[in-house]
XYZ file of N, CA, C and O in Angstrom:
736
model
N 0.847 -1.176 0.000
C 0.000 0.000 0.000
C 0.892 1.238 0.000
O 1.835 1.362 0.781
N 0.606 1.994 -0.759
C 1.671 3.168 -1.168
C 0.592 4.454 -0.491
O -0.625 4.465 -0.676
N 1.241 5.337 0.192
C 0.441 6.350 0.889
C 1.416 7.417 0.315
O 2.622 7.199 0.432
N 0.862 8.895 -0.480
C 1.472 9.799 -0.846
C 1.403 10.727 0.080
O 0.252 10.908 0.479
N 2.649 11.743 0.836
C 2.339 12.791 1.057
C 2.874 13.648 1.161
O 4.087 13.642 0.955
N 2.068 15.002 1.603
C 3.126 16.374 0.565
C 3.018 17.384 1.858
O 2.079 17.768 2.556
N 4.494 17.637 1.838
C 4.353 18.958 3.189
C 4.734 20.088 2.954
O 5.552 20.153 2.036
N 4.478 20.961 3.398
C 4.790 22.254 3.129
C 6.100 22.501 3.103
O 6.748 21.891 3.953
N 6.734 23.262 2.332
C 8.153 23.907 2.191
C 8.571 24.439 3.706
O 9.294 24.002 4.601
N 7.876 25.417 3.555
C 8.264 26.598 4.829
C 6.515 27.021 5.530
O 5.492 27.187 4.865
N 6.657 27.098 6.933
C 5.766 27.652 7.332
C 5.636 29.049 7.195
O 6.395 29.674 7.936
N 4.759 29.865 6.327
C 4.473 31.479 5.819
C 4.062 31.935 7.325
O 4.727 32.923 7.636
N 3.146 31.513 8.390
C 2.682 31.685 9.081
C 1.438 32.907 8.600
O 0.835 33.519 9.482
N 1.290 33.039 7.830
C -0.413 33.454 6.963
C -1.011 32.782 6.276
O -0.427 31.968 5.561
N -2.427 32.913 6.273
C -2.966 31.877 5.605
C -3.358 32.832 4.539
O -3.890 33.922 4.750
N -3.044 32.324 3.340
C -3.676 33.303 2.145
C -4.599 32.192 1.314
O -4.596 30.961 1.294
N -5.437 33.271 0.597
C -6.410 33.013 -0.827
C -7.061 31.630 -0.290
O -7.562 31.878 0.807
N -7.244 30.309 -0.625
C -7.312 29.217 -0.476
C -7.267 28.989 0.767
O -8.270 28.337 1.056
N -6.505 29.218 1.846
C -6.450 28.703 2.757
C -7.438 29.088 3.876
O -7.579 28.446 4.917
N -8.238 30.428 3.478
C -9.111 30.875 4.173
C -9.683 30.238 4.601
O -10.164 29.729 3.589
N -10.246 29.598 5.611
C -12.104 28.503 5.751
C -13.181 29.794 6.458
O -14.382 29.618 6.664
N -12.599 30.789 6.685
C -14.014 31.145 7.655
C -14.839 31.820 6.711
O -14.547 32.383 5.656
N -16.205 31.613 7.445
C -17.377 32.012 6.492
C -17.243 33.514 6.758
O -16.898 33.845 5.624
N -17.261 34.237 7.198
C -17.062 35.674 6.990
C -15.723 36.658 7.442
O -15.501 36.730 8.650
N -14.972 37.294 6.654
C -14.311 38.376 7.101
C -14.327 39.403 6.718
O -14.762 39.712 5.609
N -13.711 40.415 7.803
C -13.525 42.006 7.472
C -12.346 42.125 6.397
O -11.439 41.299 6.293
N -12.455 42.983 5.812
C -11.845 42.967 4.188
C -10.891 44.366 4.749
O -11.227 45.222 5.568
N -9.822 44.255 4.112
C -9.162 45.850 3.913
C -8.332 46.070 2.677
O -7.438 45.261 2.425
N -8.514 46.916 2.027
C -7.730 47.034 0.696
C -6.533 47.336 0.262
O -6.087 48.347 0.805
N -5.930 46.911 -0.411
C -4.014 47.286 -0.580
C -3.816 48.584 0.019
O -3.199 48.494 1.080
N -4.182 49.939 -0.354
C -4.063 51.189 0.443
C -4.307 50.919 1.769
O -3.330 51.181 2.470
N -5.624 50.324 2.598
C -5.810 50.318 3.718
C -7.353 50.892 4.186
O -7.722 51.048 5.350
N -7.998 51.109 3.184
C -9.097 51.240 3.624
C -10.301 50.276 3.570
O -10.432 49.844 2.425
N -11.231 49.794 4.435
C -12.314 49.350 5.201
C -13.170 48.940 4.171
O -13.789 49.820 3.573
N -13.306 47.883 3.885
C -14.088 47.530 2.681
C -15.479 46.953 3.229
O -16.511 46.752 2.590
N -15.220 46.743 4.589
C -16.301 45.741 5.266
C -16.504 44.459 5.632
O -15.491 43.774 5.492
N -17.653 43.758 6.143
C -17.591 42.392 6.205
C -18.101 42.020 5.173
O -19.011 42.666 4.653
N -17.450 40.489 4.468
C -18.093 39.743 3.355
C -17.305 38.358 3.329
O -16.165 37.985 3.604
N -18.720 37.668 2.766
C -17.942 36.126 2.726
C -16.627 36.157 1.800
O -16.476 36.899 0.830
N -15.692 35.197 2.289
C -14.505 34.930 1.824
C -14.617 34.487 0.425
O -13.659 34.716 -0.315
N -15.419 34.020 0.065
C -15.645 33.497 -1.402
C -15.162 34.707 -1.986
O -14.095 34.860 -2.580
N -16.668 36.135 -1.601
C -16.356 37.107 -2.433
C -14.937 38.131 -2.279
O -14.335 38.863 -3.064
N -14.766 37.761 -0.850
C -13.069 38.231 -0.882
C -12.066 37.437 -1.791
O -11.096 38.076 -2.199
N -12.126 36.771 -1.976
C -10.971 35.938 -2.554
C -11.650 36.277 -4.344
O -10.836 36.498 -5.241
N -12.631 36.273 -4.537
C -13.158 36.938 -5.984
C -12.318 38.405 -5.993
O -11.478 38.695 -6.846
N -12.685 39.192 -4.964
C -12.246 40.252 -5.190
C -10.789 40.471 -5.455
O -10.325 41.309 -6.229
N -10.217 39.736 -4.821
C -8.746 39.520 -4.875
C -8.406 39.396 -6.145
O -7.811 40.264 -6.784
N -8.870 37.996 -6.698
C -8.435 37.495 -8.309
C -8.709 38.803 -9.298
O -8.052 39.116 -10.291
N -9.876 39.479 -8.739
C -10.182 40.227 -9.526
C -8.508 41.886 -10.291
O -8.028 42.321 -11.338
N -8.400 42.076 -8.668
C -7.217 43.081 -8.706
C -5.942 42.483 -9.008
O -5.005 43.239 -9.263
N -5.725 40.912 -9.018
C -4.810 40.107 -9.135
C -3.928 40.454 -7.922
O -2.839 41.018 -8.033
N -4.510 40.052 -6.687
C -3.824 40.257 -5.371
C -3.918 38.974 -4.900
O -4.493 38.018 -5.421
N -3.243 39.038 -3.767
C -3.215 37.761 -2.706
C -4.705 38.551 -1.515
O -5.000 39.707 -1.211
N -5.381 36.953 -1.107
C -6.067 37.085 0.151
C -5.064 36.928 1.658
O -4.593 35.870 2.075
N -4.961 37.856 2.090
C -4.301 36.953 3.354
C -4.348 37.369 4.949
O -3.953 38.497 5.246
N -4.706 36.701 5.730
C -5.581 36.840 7.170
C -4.412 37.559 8.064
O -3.372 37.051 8.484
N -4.849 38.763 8.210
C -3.737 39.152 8.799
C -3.902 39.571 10.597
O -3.158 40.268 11.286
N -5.376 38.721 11.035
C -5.425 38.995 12.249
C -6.502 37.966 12.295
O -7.656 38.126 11.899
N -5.856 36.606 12.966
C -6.836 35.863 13.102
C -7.581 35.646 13.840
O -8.475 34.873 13.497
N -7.605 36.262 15.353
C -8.266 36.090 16.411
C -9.425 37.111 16.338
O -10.458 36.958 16.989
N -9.245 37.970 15.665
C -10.390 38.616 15.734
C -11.539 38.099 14.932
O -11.507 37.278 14.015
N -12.839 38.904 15.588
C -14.261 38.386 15.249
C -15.153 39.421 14.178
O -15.815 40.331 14.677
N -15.134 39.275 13.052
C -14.633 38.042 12.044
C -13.177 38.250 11.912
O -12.688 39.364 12.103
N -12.441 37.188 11.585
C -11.010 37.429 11.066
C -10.749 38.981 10.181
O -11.666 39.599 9.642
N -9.691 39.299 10.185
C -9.070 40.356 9.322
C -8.809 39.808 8.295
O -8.544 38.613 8.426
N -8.761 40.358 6.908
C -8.170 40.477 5.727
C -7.537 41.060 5.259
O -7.902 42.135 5.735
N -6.785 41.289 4.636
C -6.035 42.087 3.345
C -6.125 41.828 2.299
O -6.504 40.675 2.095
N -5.864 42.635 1.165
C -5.579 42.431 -0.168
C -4.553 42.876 0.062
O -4.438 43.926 0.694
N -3.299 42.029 -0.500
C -1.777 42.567 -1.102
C -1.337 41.890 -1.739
O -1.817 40.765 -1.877
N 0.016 42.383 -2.547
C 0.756 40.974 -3.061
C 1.757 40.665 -2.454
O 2.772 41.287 -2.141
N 1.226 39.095 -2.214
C 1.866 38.289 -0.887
C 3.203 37.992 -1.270
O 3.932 38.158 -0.292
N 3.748 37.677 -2.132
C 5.189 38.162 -2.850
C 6.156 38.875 -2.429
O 7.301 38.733 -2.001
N 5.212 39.899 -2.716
C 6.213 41.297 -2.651
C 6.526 41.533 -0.930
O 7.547 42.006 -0.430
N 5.277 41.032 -0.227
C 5.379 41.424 1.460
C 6.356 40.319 1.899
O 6.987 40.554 2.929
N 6.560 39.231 1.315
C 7.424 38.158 2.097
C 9.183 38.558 1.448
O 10.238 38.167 1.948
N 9.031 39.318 0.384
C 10.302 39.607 0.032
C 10.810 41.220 0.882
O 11.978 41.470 1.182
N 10.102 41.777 1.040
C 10.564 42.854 2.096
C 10.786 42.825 3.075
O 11.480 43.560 3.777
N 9.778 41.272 3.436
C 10.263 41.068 5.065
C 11.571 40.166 5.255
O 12.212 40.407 6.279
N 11.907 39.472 4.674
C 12.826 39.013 4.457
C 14.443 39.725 4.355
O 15.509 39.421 4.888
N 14.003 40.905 3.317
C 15.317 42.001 3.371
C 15.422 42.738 4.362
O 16.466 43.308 4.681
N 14.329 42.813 4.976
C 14.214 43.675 6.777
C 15.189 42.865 7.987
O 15.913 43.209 8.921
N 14.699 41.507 7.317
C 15.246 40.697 8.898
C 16.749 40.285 8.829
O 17.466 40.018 9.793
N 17.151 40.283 7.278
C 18.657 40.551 6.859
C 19.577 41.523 6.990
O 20.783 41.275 6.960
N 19.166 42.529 7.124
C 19.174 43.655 7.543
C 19.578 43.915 8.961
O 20.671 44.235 9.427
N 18.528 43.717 9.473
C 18.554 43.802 11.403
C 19.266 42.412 11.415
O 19.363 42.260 12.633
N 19.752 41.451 10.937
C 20.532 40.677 11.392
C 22.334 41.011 10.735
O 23.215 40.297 11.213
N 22.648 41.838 9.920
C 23.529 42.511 9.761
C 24.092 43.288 10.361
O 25.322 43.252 10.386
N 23.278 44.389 11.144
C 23.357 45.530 12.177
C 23.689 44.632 13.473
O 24.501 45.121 14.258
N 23.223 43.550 13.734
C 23.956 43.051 15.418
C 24.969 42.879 15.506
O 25.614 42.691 14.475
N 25.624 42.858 16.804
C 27.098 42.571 16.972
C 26.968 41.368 17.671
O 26.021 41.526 18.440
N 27.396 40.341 17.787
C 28.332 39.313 18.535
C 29.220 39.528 19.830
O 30.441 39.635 19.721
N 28.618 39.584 20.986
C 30.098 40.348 22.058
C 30.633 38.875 22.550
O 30.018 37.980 23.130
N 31.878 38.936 22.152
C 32.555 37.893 22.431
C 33.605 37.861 23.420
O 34.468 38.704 23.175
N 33.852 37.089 24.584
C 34.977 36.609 25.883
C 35.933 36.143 25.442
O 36.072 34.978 25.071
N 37.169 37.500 25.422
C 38.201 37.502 25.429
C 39.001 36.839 26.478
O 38.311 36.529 27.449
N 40.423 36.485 26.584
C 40.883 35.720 27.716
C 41.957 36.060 27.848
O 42.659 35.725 26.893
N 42.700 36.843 28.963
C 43.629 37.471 29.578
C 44.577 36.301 30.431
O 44.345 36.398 31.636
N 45.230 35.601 30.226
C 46.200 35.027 31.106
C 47.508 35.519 31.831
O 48.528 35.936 31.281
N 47.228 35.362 33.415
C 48.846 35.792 33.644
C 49.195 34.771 34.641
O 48.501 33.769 34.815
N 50.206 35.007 35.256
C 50.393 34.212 36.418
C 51.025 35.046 37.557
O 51.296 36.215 37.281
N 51.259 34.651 38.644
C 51.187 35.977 40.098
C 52.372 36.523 40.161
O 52.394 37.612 40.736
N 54.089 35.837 39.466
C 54.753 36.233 39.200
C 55.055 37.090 38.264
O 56.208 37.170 37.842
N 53.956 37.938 37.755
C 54.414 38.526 36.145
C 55.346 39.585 36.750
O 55.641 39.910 37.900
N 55.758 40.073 35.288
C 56.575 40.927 35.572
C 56.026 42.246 35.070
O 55.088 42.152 34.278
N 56.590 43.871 35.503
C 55.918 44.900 34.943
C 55.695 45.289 33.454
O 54.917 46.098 32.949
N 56.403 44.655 33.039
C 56.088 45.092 31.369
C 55.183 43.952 30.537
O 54.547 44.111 29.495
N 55.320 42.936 31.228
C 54.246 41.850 30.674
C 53.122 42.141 31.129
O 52.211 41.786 30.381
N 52.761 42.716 32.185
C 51.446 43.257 32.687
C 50.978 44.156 31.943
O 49.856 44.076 31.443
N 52.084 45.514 31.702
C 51.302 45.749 30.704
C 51.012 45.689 29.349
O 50.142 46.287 28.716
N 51.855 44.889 28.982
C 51.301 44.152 27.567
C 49.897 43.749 27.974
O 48.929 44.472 27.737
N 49.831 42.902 28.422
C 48.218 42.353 29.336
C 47.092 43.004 29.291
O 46.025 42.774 28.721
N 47.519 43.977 30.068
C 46.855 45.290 30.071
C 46.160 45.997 28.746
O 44.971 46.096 28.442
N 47.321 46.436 28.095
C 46.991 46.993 26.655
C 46.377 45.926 25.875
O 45.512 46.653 25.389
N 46.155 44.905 25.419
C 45.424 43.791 25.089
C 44.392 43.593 25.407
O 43.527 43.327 24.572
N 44.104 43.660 26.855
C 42.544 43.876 27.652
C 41.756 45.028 27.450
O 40.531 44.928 27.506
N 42.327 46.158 27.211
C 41.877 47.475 26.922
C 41.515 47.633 25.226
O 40.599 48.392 24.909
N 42.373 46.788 24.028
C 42.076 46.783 22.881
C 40.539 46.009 22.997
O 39.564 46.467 22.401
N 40.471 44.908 23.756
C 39.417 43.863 23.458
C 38.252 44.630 24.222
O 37.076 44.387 23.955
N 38.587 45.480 25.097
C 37.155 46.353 26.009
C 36.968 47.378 24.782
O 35.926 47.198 24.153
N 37.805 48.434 24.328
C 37.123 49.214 23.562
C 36.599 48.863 21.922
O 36.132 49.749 21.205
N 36.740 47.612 21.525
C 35.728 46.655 20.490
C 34.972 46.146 20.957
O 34.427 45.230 20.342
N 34.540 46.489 22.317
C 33.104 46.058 22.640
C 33.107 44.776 23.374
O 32.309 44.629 24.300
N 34.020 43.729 23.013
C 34.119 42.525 24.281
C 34.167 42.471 25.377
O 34.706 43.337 26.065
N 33.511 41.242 25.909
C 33.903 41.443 27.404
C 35.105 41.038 27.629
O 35.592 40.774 26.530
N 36.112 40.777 28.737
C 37.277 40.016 28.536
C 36.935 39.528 30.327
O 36.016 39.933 31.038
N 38.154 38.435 30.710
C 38.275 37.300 31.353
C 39.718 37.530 31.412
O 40.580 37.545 30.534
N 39.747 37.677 32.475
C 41.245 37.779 33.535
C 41.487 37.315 34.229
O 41.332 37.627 35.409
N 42.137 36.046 33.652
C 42.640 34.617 34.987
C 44.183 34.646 35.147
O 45.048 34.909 34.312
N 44.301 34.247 36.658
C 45.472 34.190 37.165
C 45.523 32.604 37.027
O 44.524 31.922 37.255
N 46.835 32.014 36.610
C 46.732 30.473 37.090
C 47.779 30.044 38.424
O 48.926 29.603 38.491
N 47.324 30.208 38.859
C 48.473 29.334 40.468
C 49.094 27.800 39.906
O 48.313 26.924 39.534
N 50.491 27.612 39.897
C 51.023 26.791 39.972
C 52.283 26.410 41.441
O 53.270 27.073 41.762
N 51.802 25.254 42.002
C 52.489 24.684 42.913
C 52.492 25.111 44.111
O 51.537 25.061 44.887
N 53.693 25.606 44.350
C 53.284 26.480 46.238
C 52.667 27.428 45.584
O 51.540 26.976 45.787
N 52.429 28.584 44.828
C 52.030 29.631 44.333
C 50.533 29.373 44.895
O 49.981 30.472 44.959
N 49.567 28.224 45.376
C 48.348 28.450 46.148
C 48.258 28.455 47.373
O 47.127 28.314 47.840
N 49.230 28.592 48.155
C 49.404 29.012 49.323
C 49.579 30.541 49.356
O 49.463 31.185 50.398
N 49.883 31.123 48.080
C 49.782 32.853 48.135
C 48.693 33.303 47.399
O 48.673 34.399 46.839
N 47.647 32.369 47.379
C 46.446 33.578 46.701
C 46.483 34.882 46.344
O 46.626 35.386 45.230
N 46.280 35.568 47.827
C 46.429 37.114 48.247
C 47.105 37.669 47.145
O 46.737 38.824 46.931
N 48.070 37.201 46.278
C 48.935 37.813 45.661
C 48.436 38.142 44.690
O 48.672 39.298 44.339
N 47.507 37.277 43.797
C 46.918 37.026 42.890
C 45.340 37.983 42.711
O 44.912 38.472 41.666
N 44.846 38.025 43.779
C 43.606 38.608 44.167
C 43.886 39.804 43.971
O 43.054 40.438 43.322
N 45.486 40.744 44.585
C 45.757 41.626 44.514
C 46.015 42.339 43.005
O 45.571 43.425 42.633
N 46.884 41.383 42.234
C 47.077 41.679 41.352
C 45.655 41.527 39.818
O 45.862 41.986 38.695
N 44.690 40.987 40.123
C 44.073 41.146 39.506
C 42.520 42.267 39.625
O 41.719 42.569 38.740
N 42.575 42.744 41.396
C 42.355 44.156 41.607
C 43.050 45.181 41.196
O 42.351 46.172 40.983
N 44.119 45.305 41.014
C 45.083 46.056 40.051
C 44.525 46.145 38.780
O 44.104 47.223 38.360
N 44.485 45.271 38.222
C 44.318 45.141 36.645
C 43.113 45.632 36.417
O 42.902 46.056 35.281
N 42.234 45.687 37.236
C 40.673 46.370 36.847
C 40.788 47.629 37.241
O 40.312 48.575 36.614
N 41.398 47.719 38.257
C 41.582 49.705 38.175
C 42.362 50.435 37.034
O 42.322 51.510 36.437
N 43.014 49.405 37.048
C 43.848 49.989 35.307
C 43.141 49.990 34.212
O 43.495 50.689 33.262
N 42.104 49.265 34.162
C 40.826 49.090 33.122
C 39.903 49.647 33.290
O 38.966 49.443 32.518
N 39.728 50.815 34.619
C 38.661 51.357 34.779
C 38.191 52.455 34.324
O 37.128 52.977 34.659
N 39.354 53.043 33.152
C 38.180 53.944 32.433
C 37.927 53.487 31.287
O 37.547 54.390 30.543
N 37.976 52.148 30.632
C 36.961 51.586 29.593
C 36.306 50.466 30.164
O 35.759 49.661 29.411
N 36.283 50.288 31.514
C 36.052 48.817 31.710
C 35.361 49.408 33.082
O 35.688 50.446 33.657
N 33.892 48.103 33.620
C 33.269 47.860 34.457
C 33.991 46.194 35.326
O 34.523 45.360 34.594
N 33.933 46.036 36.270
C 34.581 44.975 36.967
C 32.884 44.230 37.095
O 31.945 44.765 37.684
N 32.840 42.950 36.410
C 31.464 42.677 36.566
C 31.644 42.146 37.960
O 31.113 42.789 38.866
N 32.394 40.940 38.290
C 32.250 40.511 39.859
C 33.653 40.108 40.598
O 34.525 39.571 39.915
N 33.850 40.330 41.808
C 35.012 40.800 42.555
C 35.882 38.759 42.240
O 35.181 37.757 42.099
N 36.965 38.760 42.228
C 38.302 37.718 42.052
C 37.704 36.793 42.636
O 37.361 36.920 43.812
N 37.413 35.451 41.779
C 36.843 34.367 42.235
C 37.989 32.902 41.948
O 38.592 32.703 40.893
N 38.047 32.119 43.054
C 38.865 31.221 42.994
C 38.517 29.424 42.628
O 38.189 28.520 43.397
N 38.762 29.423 41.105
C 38.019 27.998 40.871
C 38.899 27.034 40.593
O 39.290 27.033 39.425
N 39.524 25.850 41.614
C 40.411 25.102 41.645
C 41.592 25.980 41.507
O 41.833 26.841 42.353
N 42.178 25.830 40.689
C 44.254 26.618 40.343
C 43.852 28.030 39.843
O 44.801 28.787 39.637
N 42.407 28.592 39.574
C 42.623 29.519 38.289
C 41.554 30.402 39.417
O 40.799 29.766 40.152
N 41.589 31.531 39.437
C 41.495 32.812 40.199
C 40.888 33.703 38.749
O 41.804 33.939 37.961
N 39.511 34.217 38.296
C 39.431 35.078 37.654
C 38.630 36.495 37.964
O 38.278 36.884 39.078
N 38.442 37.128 36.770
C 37.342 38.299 37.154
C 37.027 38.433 35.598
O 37.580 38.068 34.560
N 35.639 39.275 36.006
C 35.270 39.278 34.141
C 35.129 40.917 34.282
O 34.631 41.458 35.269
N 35.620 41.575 33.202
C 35.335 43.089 32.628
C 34.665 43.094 31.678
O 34.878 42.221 30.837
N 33.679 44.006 31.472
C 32.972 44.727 30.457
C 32.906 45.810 30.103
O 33.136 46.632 30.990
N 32.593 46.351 28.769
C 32.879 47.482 28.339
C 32.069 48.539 29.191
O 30.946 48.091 29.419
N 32.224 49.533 29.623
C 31.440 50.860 29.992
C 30.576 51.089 29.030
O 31.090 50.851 27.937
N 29.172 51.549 28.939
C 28.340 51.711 28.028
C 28.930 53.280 27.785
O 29.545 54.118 28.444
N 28.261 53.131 26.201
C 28.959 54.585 25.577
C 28.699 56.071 26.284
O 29.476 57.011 26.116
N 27.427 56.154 27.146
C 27.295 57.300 27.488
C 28.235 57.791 28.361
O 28.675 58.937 28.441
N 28.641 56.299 29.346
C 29.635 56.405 30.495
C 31.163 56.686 30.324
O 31.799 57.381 31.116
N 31.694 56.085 29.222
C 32.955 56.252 28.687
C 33.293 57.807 28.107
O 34.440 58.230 27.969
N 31.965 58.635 27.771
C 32.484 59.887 27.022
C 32.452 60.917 27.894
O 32.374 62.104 27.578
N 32.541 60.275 29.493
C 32.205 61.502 30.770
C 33.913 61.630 30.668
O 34.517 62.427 31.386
């Protein structure tokens, strides 16, 4: 026994022309004005007639909403809209700062200047200390030095939460200052 069946491409999430079932809706015309209530038959006549699409553009209401448009043209604008606003977002991505409690002053601020490139492109960044060997018997050192590093970051940078210690690795996370705050 052979059973055929056919599924839709993409869900439109409108129901147009054909797909209508209700026995009566409010009509509105490509411009936008109020045509009234009438059975869908004669909406969907009217439609063929202007060579438009039927399509329900408010279904909960009593009777449903209609439009005349061409359903074409509205799924291709919306489409270049949402390409669009998905062009314009940014991505903020966690940068990662490594040092260890021995650094020295000029590697810090290499560190430093690196953390400050990745805060003013908008990233957040991640500033871990790693403790190796006796070096976790001196925490303090580490805690200190990575309170350091956020005051040095503090005029592009927010300290999101104070030096946290997870197994060997000690971090803190920075974020950028929002723009109004950075141009004081």
């Amino acid at each position: 026994m052979f059973v055929w069946r056919c599924f839709p491409i993409a869900n439109t999430g409108h129901q147009t022309n054909e797909e209508i079932r209700d026995k009566e809706v409010r009509l509105i015309s490509e411009s936008g004005e109020q045509l009234g209530i009438m059975s869908s038959q004669e909406a969907l006549r009217l439609a063929e007639e202007r060579s438009l699409d039927l399509v329900k553009i408010s279904p909960n209401a009593v009777p449903p909403v209609c439009k005349l448009m061409d359903y074409g043209k509205y799924r291709f604008e919306q489409t270049k809209r949402e390409k669009e606003a998905r062009k314009n977002q940014r991505v903020v991505e966690i940068k990662e700062v490594r040092m260890s409690p021995s650094i020295d002053v000029n590697d810090f601020n290499v560190k430093l200047r690196n953390a400050q490139k990745f805060l003013s492109e908008g990233n957040r960044c991640k500033v871990t200390v790693r403790f190796r060997g006796r070096e976790m018997a001196h925490t303090n050192i580490g805690q200190d030095l990575l309170l350091k590093f956020a005051e040095e970051c503090g005029e592009v940078a927010v300290m999101d939460k104070s030096p946290k210690l997870e197994g060997r690795h000690m971090s803190i996370f920075l974020s950028p200052k929002p723009a109004k705050d950075a141009k004081k």
